[in-house]
CSV table of C-alpha atoms in Angstrom, one decimal:
chain,number,residue,atom,x,y,z
A,1,MET,CA,17.8,-63.7,-17.3
A,2,THR,CA,17.1,-67.2,-16.0
A,3,VAL,CA,14.7,-67.9,-13.2
A,4,ALA,CA,17.6,-69.0,-11.0
A,5,ARG,CA,19.4,-65.7,-11.5
A,6,LEU,CA,16.3,-63.7,-10.9
A,7,ARG,CA,15.8,-65.6,-7.6
A,8,VAL,CA,19.3,-64.7,-6.5
A,9,LEU,CA,18.7,-61.1,-7.5
A,10,SER,CA,15.5,-61.0,-5.5
A,11,ILE,CA,17.4,-62.0,-2.3
A,12,LEU,CA,20.2,-59.5,-3.1
A,13,ALA,CA,17.7,-56.6,-3.7
A,14,GLY,CA,15.6,-57.4,-0.6
A,15,GLY,CA,18.7,-57.8,1.5
A,16,ALA,CA,20.2,-54.4,0.4
A,17,VAL,CA,16.9,-52.6,1.2
A,18,GLY,CA,16.4,-54.3,4.5
A,19,ALA,CA,20.0,-53.7,5.7
A,20,LEU,CA,19.8,-50.0,4.6
A,21,ALA,CA,16.5,-49.6,6.5
A,22,ARG,CA,18.0,-51.1,9.6
A,23,ALA,CA,21.2,-49.1,9.4
A,24,GLY,CA,19.2,-45.9,8.8
A,25,MET,CA,17.1,-46.7,11.9
A,26,SER,CA,20.2,-47.3,14.0
A,27,LYS,CA,21.5,-43.8,13.0
A,28,ALA,CA,18.1,-42.1,13.3
A,29,VAL,CA,17.3,-43.5,16.7
A,30,PRO,CA,20.6,-43.9,18.6
A,31,HIS,CA,20.6,-45.1,22.2
A,32,GLY,CA,23.0,-44.2,24.9
A,33,SER,CA,24.7,-46.7,27.2
A,34,GLY,CA,22.2,-48.2,29.5
A,35,GLY,CA,19.4,-47.1,27.1
A,36,TRP,CA,16.8,-49.4,25.5
A,37,PRO,CA,17.9,-50.3,22.0
A,38,TRP,CA,14.8,-49.0,20.3
A,39,ALA,CA,16.1,-49.1,16.8
A,40,THR,CA,16.9,-52.8,16.8
A,41,PHE,CA,13.8,-53.6,18.8
A,42,ALA,CA,11.5,-51.7,16.3
A,43,VAL,CA,13.0,-53.3,13.2
A,44,ASN,CA,13.0,-56.8,14.7
A,45,ILE,CA,9.4,-56.5,15.7
A,46,ALA,CA,8.3,-54.9,12.3
A,47,GLY,CA,10.2,-57.7,10.5
A,48,VAL,CA,8.4,-60.4,12.4
A,49,LEU,CA,5.0,-58.9,11.5
A,50,VAL,CA,5.8,-58.6,7.8
A,51,LEU,CA,7.5,-62.1,7.6
A,52,ALA,CA,4.7,-63.9,9.4
A,53,TRP,CA,2.1,-62.2,7.2
A,54,VAL,CA,3.9,-62.8,4.0
A,55,THR,CA,4.9,-66.4,4.8
A,56,THR,CA,1.3,-67.3,5.7
A,57,ARG,CA,-0.1,-65.6,2.6
A,58,LEU,CA,2.4,-67.1,0.2
A,59,SER,CA,2.4,-70.6,1.6
A,60,GLU,CA,-1.3,-71.0,2.5
A,61,MET,CA,-3.4,-68.4,0.6
A,62,VAL,CA,-2.1,-67.9,-2.9
A,63,ALA,CA,-0.5,-69.9,-5.7
A,64,PRO,CA,3.2,-70.4,-5.2
A,65,THR,CA,5.3,-67.5,-6.5
A,66,ARG,CA,8.9,-67.6,-7.8
A,67,TYR,CA,10.3,-64.4,-6.4
A,68,TRP,CA,8.1,-62.7,-3.7
A,69,ARG,CA,9.0,-64.9,-0.8
A,70,LEU,CA,12.7,-64.5,-1.6
A,71,LEU,CA,12.4,-60.8,-2.1
A,72,ILE,CA,10.3,-59.9,0.9
A,73,GLY,CA,10.9,-62.8,3.2
A,74,THR,CA,14.5,-64.1,2.8
A,75,GLY,CA,15.9,-60.8,1.5
A,76,PHE,CA,14.0,-57.9,3.1
A,77,CYS,CA,12.7,-59.3,6.4
A,78,GLY,CA,15.8,-61.4,7.0
A,79,ALA,CA,18.1,-58.4,6.5
A,80,LEU,CA,15.8,-55.9,8.2
A,81,THR,CA,15.9,-57.9,11.4
A,82,THR,CA,19.1,-59.0,13.2
A,83,PHE,CA,20.2,-61.6,15.7
A,84,SER,CA,23.8,-60.5,16.0
A,85,THR,CA,23.2,-56.9,17.0
A,86,PHE,CA,20.4,-58.1,19.4
A,87,GLN,CA,22.9,-60.4,21.1
A,88,VAL,CA,25.7,-57.7,21.3
A,89,GLU,CA,23.2,-55.1,22.7
A,90,THR,CA,22.0,-57.5,25.3
A,91,ILE,CA,25.6,-58.3,26.4
A,92,THR,CA,26.5,-54.6,26.3
A,93,LEU,CA,23.6,-53.7,28.7
A,94,ALA,CA,24.6,-56.5,31.1
A,95,LYS,CA,28.3,-55.6,30.9
A,96,GLY,CA,27.5,-52.0,31.7
A,97,GLY,CA,25.7,-53.1,34.9
A,98,HIS,CA,22.2,-52.9,33.5
A,99,VAL,CA,21.5,-56.6,34.1
A,100,GLY,CA,17.8,-56.1,34.6
A,101,LEU,CA,17.4,-54.0,31.5
A,102,ALA,CA,19.4,-56.6,29.5
A,103,PHE,CA,17.1,-59.4,30.7
A,104,GLY,CA,14.0,-57.2,30.0
A,105,TYR,CA,15.3,-56.4,26.5
A,106,ALA,CA,15.9,-60.0,25.7
A,107,ALA,CA,12.6,-61.2,27.2
A,108,ALA,CA,10.5,-58.4,25.6
A,109,SER,CA,12.0,-59.1,22.2
A,110,LEU,CA,11.2,-62.8,22.4
A,111,VAL,CA,7.7,-62.4,23.9
A,112,ALA,CA,6.8,-59.6,21.4
A,113,GLY,CA,8.3,-61.6,18.5
A,114,MET,CA,6.3,-64.8,19.3
A,115,VAL,CA,3.0,-63.0,20.1
A,116,LEU,CA,3.2,-60.8,16.9
A,117,ALA,CA,4.2,-63.7,14.7
A,118,ALA,CA,1.0,-65.5,15.9
A,119,VAL,CA,-1.1,-62.3,15.5
A,120,ALA,CA,0.1,-61.6,12.0
A,121,THR,CA,-0.5,-65.2,11.0
A,122,VAL,CA,-4.1,-65.1,12.3
A,123,ILE,CA,-4.7,-61.8,10.4
A,124,ALA,CA,-3.2,-63.2,7.2
A,125,ARG,CA,-5.5,-66.3,7.4
A,126,ARG,CA,-8.7,-64.3,7.7
A,127,ARG,CA,-11.3,-63.8,4.9
A,128,ARG,CA,-9.9,-66.0,2.2
A,129,TYR,CA,-11.8,-69.2,2.8
A,130,GLY,CA,-15.5,-69.4,2.2
B,1,MET,CA,29.6,-37.9,8.9
B,2,ILE,CA,28.5,-40.9,6.9
B,3,THR,CA,29.5,-40.7,3.3
B,4,VAL,CA,27.5,-42.0,0.3
B,5,LEU,CA,30.2,-44.6,-0.1
B,6,THR,CA,29.5,-46.0,3.3
B,7,TRP,CA,25.7,-46.3,2.6
B,8,ILE,CA,26.6,-48.1,-0.7
B,9,GLY,CA,28.8,-50.4,1.3
B,10,VAL,CA,25.9,-51.1,3.8
B,11,GLY,CA,23.6,-51.9,0.8
B,12,VAL,CA,26.1,-54.1,-1.0
B,13,PHE,CA,27.3,-56.0,2.1
B,14,GLY,CA,23.7,-56.3,3.3
B,15,ALA,CA,22.7,-57.9,0.1
B,16,LEU,CA,25.7,-60.3,0.3
B,17,GLY,CA,24.8,-61.1,4.0
B,18,ALA,CA,21.3,-62.0,3.0
B,19,TYR,CA,22.5,-64.3,0.2
B,20,ALA,CA,25.1,-65.9,2.5
B,21,ARG,CA,22.3,-66.6,5.0
B,22,PHE,CA,20.2,-68.2,2.3
B,23,SER,CA,23.1,-70.3,1.1
B,24,VAL,CA,24.4,-71.4,4.5
B,25,ALA,CA,21.0,-72.2,5.9
B,26,GLY,CA,20.2,-74.1,2.7
B,27,VAL,CA,23.3,-76.3,3.0
B,28,VAL,CA,22.8,-77.0,6.7
B,29,THR,CA,19.2,-77.9,6.2
B,30,SER,CA,19.9,-80.2,3.4
B,31,ARG,CA,22.6,-82.0,5.3
B,32,ARG,CA,20.7,-82.2,8.5
B,33,PRO,CA,17.0,-82.4,7.8
B,34,SER,CA,15.2,-82.0,11.1
B,35,ASP,CA,12.2,-80.3,12.8
B,36,PHE,CA,14.7,-78.2,14.7
B,37,PRO,CA,15.6,-75.3,12.3
B,38,PHE,CA,19.4,-76.0,12.3
B,39,GLY,CA,19.9,-73.7,9.3
B,40,THR,CA,18.8,-70.4,11.0
B,41,PHE,CA,20.4,-71.7,14.2
B,42,VAL,CA,23.9,-72.1,12.7
B,43,VAL,CA,23.6,-68.8,10.8
B,44,ASN,CA,22.6,-66.8,13.9
B,45,LEU,CA,25.3,-68.3,16.1
B,46,THR,CA,28.1,-67.9,13.6
B,47,GLY,CA,27.0,-64.3,12.8
B,48,GLY,CA,26.7,-63.5,16.5
B,49,SER,CA,30.1,-64.8,17.3
B,50,VAL,CA,31.8,-62.8,14.5
B,51,LEU,CA,30.0,-59.6,15.6
B,52,GLY,CA,31.1,-60.3,19.1
B,53,LEU,CA,34.6,-60.6,17.8
B,54,LEU,CA,34.4,-57.3,15.9
B,55,THR,CA,33.0,-55.7,19.1
B,56,GLY,CA,35.9,-57.1,21.2
B,57,LEU,CA,38.4,-55.8,18.6
B,58,ALA,CA,36.8,-52.4,19.1
B,59,VAL,CA,36.0,-52.0,15.4
B,60,HIS,CA,34.0,-48.9,15.1
B,61,GLY,CA,32.7,-46.1,12.8
B,62,ASP,CA,32.1,-46.8,9.1
B,63,VAL,CA,33.9,-50.2,9.2
B,64,LEU,CA,31.5,-51.4,11.9
B,65,LEU,CA,28.5,-49.9,10.0
B,66,VAL,CA,29.4,-51.8,6.8
B,67,PHE,CA,30.6,-55.1,8.2
B,68,GLY,CA,28.8,-55.3,11.5
B,69,THR,CA,25.4,-53.6,10.8
B,70,GLY,CA,25.4,-54.3,7.0
B,71,LEU,CA,27.0,-57.7,6.5
B,72,LEU,CA,26.5,-59.5,9.8
B,73,GLY,CA,23.2,-57.7,10.6
B,74,ALA,CA,21.7,-58.9,7.3
B,75,TYR,CA,23.4,-62.4,7.6
B,76,THR,CA,21.7,-63.0,10.9
B,77,THR,CA,17.9,-62.8,11.3
B,78,PHE,CA,15.4,-62.3,14.1
B,79,SER,CA,12.2,-62.6,12.0
B,80,THR,CA,12.9,-66.1,10.6
B,81,TRP,CA,13.8,-67.3,14.1
B,82,MET,CA,10.5,-66.0,15.6
B,83,VAL,CA,8.3,-67.3,12.8
B,84,GLU,CA,10.0,-70.7,12.8
B,85,ALA,CA,9.5,-70.9,16.6
B,86,GLN,CA,5.9,-69.8,16.3
B,87,ARG,CA,5.2,-72.5,13.6
B,88,LEU,CA,6.8,-75.2,15.9
B,89,GLY,CA,4.4,-74.1,18.6
B,90,GLU,CA,1.5,-74.1,16.2
B,91,ASP,CA,2.3,-77.7,15.2
B,92,GLY,CA,2.2,-78.6,18.9
B,93,ASP,CA,5.9,-79.4,19.0
B,94,TRP,CA,6.4,-77.4,22.2
B,95,ALA,CA,9.6,-79.1,23.3
B,96,THR,CA,11.4,-78.2,20.0
B,97,MET,CA,9.9,-74.7,20.1
B,98,TRP,CA,11.3,-74.0,23.6
B,99,LEU,CA,14.6,-75.7,22.8
B,100,TYR,CA,14.9,-73.5,19.6
B,101,LEU,CA,13.7,-70.3,21.3
B,102,LEU,CA,15.8,-70.4,24.5
B,103,GLY,CA,18.6,-72.5,23.0
B,104,SER,CA,19.3,-69.9,20.3
B,105,MET,CA,19.2,-67.1,22.9
B,106,LEU,CA,21.5,-68.8,25.4
B,107,ALA,CA,23.9,-70.3,22.9
B,108,GLY,CA,23.8,-67.0,21.1
B,109,LEU,CA,24.9,-65.1,24.2
B,110,ALA,CA,27.6,-67.7,24.9
B,111,THR,CA,29.1,-67.7,21.4
B,112,THR,CA,28.8,-63.9,21.0
B,113,GLY,CA,30.4,-63.4,24.4
B,114,LEU,CA,33.2,-65.8,23.5
B,115,GLY,CA,33.8,-64.0,20.2
B,116,TRP,CA,33.9,-60.7,22.2
B,117,ILE,CA,36.4,-62.1,24.8
B,118,ILE,CA,38.7,-63.5,22.0
B,119,GLY,CA,38.5,-60.2,20.1
B,120,HIS,CA,39.4,-58.3,23.3
B,121,ALA,CA,42.3,-60.6,24.1
B,122,ILE,CA,43.9,-60.3,20.7
B,123,ARG,CA,43.3,-56.6,20.2
């Protein structure tokens, strides 16, 4: 197998596992109408933590790798987290009359996403220099 | 009852969605090099609008799980969006960070909503 093919395979494998994990969560933690979409919220936040950590480690702390970023970053984290479902859930909440909850869900996702991306980055940068 | 075949579908289309995101974002970024992450932006808006369309068409059950949750869920991404925005802030490029963060959210709601309306209209 060539390096190029293995790189594609890394994205496919990570993508399959990430999508299955998210779909599994959506089935395991369903939410009723007007309920906080915990499944999507949880996978999105978890994906941010992992991606920020991995991106920082692989781009700043260790020698460049051929496959890890594609497998865990592009494939797994990218597929584990979702923008489309997040948007549809926000609209569904607002459409169902839960405008406050829709706004809270969107705001909480963005704030938690940004804060945890920064936190995971700081943690990933510790104890390697010196 | 979700069959094994449905889960295989979620895995296969999830893999394809991730690869499509990589490809589309790569093409967009190479054609339009910018500090603003146009690649992820285009991927998220197109994926959101198609999921809105499927929702408007009242697609449900296993089909929605495979193509909505599997394909479009994996095609679009929240984690890359957040990490890219955080990096823009870290670089002190606050204007681009806010534009990317709030621009994706508002444009995403608009395009997803538009897809939804179109789907509902042609159902």
